[in-house]
XYZ file of C-alpha atoms in Angstrom:
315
model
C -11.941 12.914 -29.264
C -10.035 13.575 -32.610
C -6.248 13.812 -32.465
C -6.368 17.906 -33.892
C -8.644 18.327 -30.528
C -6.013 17.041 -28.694
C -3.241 19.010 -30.247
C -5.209 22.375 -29.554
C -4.911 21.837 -25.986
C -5.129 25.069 -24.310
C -0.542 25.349 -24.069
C 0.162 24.410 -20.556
C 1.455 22.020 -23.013
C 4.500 24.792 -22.857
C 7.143 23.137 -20.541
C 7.996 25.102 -17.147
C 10.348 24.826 -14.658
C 8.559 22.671 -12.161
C 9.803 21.837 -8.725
C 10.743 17.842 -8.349
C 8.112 15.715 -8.888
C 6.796 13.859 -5.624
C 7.444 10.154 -5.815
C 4.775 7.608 -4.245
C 4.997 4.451 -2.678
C 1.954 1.830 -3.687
C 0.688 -0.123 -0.202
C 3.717 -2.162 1.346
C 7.185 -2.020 1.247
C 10.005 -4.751 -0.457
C 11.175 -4.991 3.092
C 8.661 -6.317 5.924
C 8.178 -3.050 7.518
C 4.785 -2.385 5.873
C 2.794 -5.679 5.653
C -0.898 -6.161 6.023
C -3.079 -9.350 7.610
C -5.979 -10.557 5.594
C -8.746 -13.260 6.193
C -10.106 -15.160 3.101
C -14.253 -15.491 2.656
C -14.089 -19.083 3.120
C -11.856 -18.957 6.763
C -14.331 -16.334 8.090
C -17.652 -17.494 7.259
C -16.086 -21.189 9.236
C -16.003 -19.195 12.335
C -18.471 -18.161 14.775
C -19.755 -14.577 15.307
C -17.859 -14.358 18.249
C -14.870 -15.718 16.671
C -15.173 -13.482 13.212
C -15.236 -10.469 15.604
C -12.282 -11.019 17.719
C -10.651 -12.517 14.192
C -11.093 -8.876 12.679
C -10.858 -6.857 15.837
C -7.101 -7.645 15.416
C -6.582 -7.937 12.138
C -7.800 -4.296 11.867
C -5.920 -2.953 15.053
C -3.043 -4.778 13.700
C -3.510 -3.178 9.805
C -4.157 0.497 11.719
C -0.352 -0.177 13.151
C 0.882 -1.121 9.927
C -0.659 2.208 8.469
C 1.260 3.798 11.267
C 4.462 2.298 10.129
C 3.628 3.381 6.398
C 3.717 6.986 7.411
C 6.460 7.069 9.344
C 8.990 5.454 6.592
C 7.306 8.151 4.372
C 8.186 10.866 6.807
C 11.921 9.163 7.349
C 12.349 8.429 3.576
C 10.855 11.825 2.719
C 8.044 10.667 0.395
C 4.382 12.723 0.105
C 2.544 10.582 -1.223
C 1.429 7.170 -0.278
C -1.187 4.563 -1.666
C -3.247 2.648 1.214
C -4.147 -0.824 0.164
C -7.492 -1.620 -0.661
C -7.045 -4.478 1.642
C -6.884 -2.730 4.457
C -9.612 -3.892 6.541
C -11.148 -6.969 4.486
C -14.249 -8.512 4.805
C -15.697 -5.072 6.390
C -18.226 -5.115 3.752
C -20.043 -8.249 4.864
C -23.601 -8.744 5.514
C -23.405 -9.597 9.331
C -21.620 -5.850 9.843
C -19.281 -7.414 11.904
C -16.363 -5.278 10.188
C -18.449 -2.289 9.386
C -19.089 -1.814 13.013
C -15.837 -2.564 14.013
C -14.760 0.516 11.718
C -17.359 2.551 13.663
C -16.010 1.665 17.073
C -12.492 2.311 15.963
C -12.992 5.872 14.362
C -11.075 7.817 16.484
C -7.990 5.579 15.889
C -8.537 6.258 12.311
C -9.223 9.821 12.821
C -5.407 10.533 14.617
C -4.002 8.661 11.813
C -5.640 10.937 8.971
C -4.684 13.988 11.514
C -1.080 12.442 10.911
C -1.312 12.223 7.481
C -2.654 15.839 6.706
C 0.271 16.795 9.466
C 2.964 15.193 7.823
C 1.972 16.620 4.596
C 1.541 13.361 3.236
C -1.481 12.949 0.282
C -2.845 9.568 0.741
C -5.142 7.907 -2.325
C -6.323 4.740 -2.801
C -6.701 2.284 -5.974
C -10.083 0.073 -5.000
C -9.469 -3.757 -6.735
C -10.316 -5.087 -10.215
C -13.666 -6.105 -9.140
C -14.964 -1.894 -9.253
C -17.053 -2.473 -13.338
C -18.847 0.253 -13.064
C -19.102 0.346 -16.954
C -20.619 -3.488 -16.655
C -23.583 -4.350 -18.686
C -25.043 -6.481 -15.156
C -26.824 -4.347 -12.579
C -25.489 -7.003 -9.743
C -22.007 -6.319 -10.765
C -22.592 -1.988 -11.006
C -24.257 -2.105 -7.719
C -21.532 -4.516 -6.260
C -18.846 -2.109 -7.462
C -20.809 1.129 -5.845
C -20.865 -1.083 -2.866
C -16.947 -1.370 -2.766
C -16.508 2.413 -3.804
C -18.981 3.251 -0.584
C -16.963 0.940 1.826
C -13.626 2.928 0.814
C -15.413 6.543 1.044
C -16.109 5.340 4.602
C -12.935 4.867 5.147
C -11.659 8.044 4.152
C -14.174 9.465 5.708
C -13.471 8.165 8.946
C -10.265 8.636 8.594
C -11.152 12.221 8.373
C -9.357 12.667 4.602
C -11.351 15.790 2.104
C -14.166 15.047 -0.329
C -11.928 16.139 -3.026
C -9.214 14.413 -5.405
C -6.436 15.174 -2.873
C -7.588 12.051 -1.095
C -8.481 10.015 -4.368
C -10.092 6.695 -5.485
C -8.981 5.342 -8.746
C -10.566 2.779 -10.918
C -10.208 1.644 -14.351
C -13.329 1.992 -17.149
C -13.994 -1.386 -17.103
C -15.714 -3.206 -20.004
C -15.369 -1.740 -23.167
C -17.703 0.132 -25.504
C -19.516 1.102 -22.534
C -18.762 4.708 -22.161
C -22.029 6.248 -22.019
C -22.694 3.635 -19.121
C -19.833 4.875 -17.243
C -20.447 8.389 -17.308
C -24.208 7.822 -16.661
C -23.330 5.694 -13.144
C -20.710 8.286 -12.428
C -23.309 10.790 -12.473
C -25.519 9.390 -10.127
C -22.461 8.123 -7.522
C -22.758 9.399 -3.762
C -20.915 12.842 -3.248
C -17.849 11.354 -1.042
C -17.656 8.941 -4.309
C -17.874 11.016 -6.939
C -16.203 14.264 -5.615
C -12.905 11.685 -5.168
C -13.321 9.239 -8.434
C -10.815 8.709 -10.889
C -10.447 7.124 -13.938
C -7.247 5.480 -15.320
C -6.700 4.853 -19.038
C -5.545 0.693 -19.448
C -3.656 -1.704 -21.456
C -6.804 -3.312 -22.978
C -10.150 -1.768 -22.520
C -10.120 1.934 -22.629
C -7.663 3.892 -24.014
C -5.895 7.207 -22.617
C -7.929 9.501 -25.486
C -11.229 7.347 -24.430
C -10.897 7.691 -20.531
C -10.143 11.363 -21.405
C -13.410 11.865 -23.527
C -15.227 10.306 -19.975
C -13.486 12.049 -17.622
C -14.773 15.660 -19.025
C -17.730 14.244 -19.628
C -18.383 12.621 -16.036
C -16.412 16.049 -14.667
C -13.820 14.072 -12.765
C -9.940 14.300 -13.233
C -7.737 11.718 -15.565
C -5.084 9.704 -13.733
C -2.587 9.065 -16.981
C -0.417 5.881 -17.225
C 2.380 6.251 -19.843
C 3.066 2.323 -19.219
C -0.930 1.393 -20.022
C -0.615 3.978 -23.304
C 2.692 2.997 -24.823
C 0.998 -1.266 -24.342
C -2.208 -0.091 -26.023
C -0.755 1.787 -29.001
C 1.808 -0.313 -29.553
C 4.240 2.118 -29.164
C 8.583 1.761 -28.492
C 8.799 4.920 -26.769
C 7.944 6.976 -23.837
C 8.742 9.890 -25.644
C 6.638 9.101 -29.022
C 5.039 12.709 -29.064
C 1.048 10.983 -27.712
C 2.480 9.770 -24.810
C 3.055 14.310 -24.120
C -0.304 15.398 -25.926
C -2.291 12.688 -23.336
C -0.307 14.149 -20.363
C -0.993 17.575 -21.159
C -5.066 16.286 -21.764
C -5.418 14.514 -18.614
C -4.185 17.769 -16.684
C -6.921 19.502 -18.213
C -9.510 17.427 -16.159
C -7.934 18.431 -12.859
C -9.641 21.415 -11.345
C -6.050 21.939 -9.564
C -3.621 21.146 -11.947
C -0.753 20.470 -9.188
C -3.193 17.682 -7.982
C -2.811 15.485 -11.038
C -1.139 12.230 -10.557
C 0.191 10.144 -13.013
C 1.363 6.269 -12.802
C 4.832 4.882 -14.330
C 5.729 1.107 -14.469
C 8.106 -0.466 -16.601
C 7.765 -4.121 -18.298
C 9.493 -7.288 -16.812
C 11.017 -8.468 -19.537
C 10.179 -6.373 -22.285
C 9.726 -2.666 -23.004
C 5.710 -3.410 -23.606
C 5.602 -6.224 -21.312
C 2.243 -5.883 -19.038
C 3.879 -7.566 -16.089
C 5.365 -4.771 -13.873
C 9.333 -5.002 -13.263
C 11.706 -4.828 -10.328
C 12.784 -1.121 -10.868
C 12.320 1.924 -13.243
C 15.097 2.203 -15.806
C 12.861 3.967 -18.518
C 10.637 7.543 -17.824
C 8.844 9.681 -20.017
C 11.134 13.094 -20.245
C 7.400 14.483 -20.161
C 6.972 13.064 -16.516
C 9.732 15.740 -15.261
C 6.239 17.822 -15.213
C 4.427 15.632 -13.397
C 3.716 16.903 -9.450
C 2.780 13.476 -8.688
C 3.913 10.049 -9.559
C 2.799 6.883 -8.486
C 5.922 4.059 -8.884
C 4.509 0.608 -9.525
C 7.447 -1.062 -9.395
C 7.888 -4.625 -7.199
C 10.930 -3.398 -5.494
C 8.900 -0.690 -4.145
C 10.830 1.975 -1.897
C 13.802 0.373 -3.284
C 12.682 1.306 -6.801
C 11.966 5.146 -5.750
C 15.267 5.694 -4.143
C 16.848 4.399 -7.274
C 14.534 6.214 -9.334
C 15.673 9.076 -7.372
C 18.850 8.407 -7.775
C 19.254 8.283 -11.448
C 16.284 10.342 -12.715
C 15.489 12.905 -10.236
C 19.699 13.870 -9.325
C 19.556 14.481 -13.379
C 16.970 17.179 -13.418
C-alpha cells in the first residue's frame, strides 16, 4: 500500500483521551509461580501407551493448575490481559490421540477455567510457535501449520473462550513474497481459526505496511509491533512519525477498535537489537492509545510493574 494511502487514514489518527492502556503478561512469570511441564517427542514416543497416558494425564492436570495460578496473580496484580503458552498441553496433537482425548475427558476442567477468565474480566490470547508457515511454498508444511492452528482452536474452544479476536491467535506471515498465498489459505481456514487469526508484522519477512495490505485483504485484524517496525526500517526512534501512521492502520483492521492489541519489546543491548531485554525503558508516545499491550520483556511481571511505574504514573 503506498505511503499517501496510509497518510489518508480515515483521522482516528486524531489523539483522544484514552483510559490507561491494559498491560499483558506473555505465559510465565520471572518468579516460579507460573511454570509449565513439557515432554520432548523423543521421551514420549520411548514410553508405552500406558505410560504416555499417565505421562500426560499429569502433565496436563498439572499445566491446568498452573493456568489457575496465572489468573489469579492477574487478578492480585490487577492485569486483563494474559497470553497462555502455546505449550500448554504438548504433544496433544499426536497421531495415537492420546493427548487429544485426554483434552476431551478433561473439558469441564477447562470449561471453569475459561468461566474464570471471562469472570475475572481477564482477555486471554494466544501466540501459536514459529512452526505456523502458512505463507510456505510446501503443502506438508501449510497443512502442518492448519494442523497446529486447529489443535489451539480446540483449546479455546473447550475452554469455552468466543470465536472472535477477543480470544485471539497470532502468527507471523511467514515466508516472504508470498502474500497472495497467505491470504488465499486464510480464506479457506476453519471458522474458530479464521474468525480469531492474527497477523503480526516482523523483523525480517513481512513488514508492518505488508501485513497491513493482508490483513484487509484476508479481513482479519493487524496485531502492530513497534519493536519488529523500528528493526525492519532501520529506524532510531519509536516516535519516527511511521511507527504512528502503522498504529493508526492496523486499528483500521479491527472491527472493534478497543480490541486491538499491540506488542512492545525493547533490544538487549541495543536500541534495534532483535534479542528482547530485561525491562522496558523506551515506548512509543503513540502507545499511550493503545487499549492493549502485550510486554515481551524477560523480566516479565517485573517488567510491567516497572513499566507501570514509570510510563503509566506519567500519563
Amino acid at each position: 500500500m503506498a505511503a499517501t494511502q496510509l497518510n489518508n487514514l480515515p483521522q482516528i489518527a486524531q489523539l483522544q483521551k484514552n483510559a490507561q492502556p491494559e498491560l499483558g503478561l506473555v505465559c510465565i512469570t520471572f518468579d516460579k509461580q507460573v511454570r509449565f511441564r513439557t515432554m520432548t517427542r523423543t521421551r514420549y514416543l520411548k514410553l508405552s501407551l500406558a505410560e504416555r497416558e499417565s505421562s500426560l494425564r499429569e502433565i496436563y492436570l498439572h499445566n491446568l493448575q498452573r493456568l489457575h495460578d496465572a489468573l489469579t496473580l492477574c487478578q492480585e496484580n490487577n492485569l486483563r490481559l494474559y497470553r497462555i503458552s502455546s505449550a500448554l498441553f504438548p504433544l496433544s496433537d499426536m497421531e495415537d490421540q492420546i493427548g487429544t482425548n485426554i483434552l476431551e475427558e478433561i473439558s469441564t476442567d477447562l470449561g471453569k477455567i475459561g468461566e474464570r477468565s471471562q469472570a475475572l474480566n481477564i482477555r486471554m490470547v494466544l501466540h501459536p510457535d514459529q512452526y505456523v508457515v502458512l505463507s510456505s511454498d510446501s503443502p506438508e508444511i501449510v497443512q502442518t501449520s492448519i494442523k497446529i492452528l486447529e489443535r489451539h482452536a480446540r483449546t479455546f474452544d473447550l475452554l469455552g473462550l468466543p470465536r472472535s479476536p477477543w480470544s485471539l491467535m497470532n502468527i507471523h506471515g511467514g515466508k516472504s513474497q508470498r502474500s497472495e498465498q497467505l491470504v488465499k489459505v486464510i480464506s479457506k481456514l476453519p471458522e474458530n481459526i479464521k474468525n480469531r487469526l492474527t497477523l503480526e508484522n516482523d523483523e525480517y519477512a513481512y513488514s508492518a505496511e505488508e501485513i497491513f495490505d493482508v490483513c484487509q485483504q484476508a479481513q482479519i485484524p493487524m496485531v502492530f509491533d513497534a519493536h519488529h517496525h523500528i528493526c525492519h526500517e532501520n529506524l532510531d526512534s519509536y516516535d519516527h512519525p511511521s511507527v504512528a501512521v502503522m498504529f493508526y492502520a492496523s486499528r483500521e483492521t479491527w472491527t472493534n477498535p478497543a480490541w486491538q492489541l499491540v506488542h512492545i519489546s525493547n533490544g538487549e543491548q541495543a536500541f534495534k537489537d532483535r534479542k528482547h531485554s530485561n525491562l522496558i525503558t523506551d515506548m512509543p508516545n503513540i502507545y499511550r492509545q493503545a487499549p492493549w499491550i502485550e510486554v515481551e520483556a524477560k523480566q516479565k511481571e517485573v517488567a510491567i510493574a516497572h513499566l507501570r511505574s514509570w510510563w503509566l504514573m506519567g500519563q
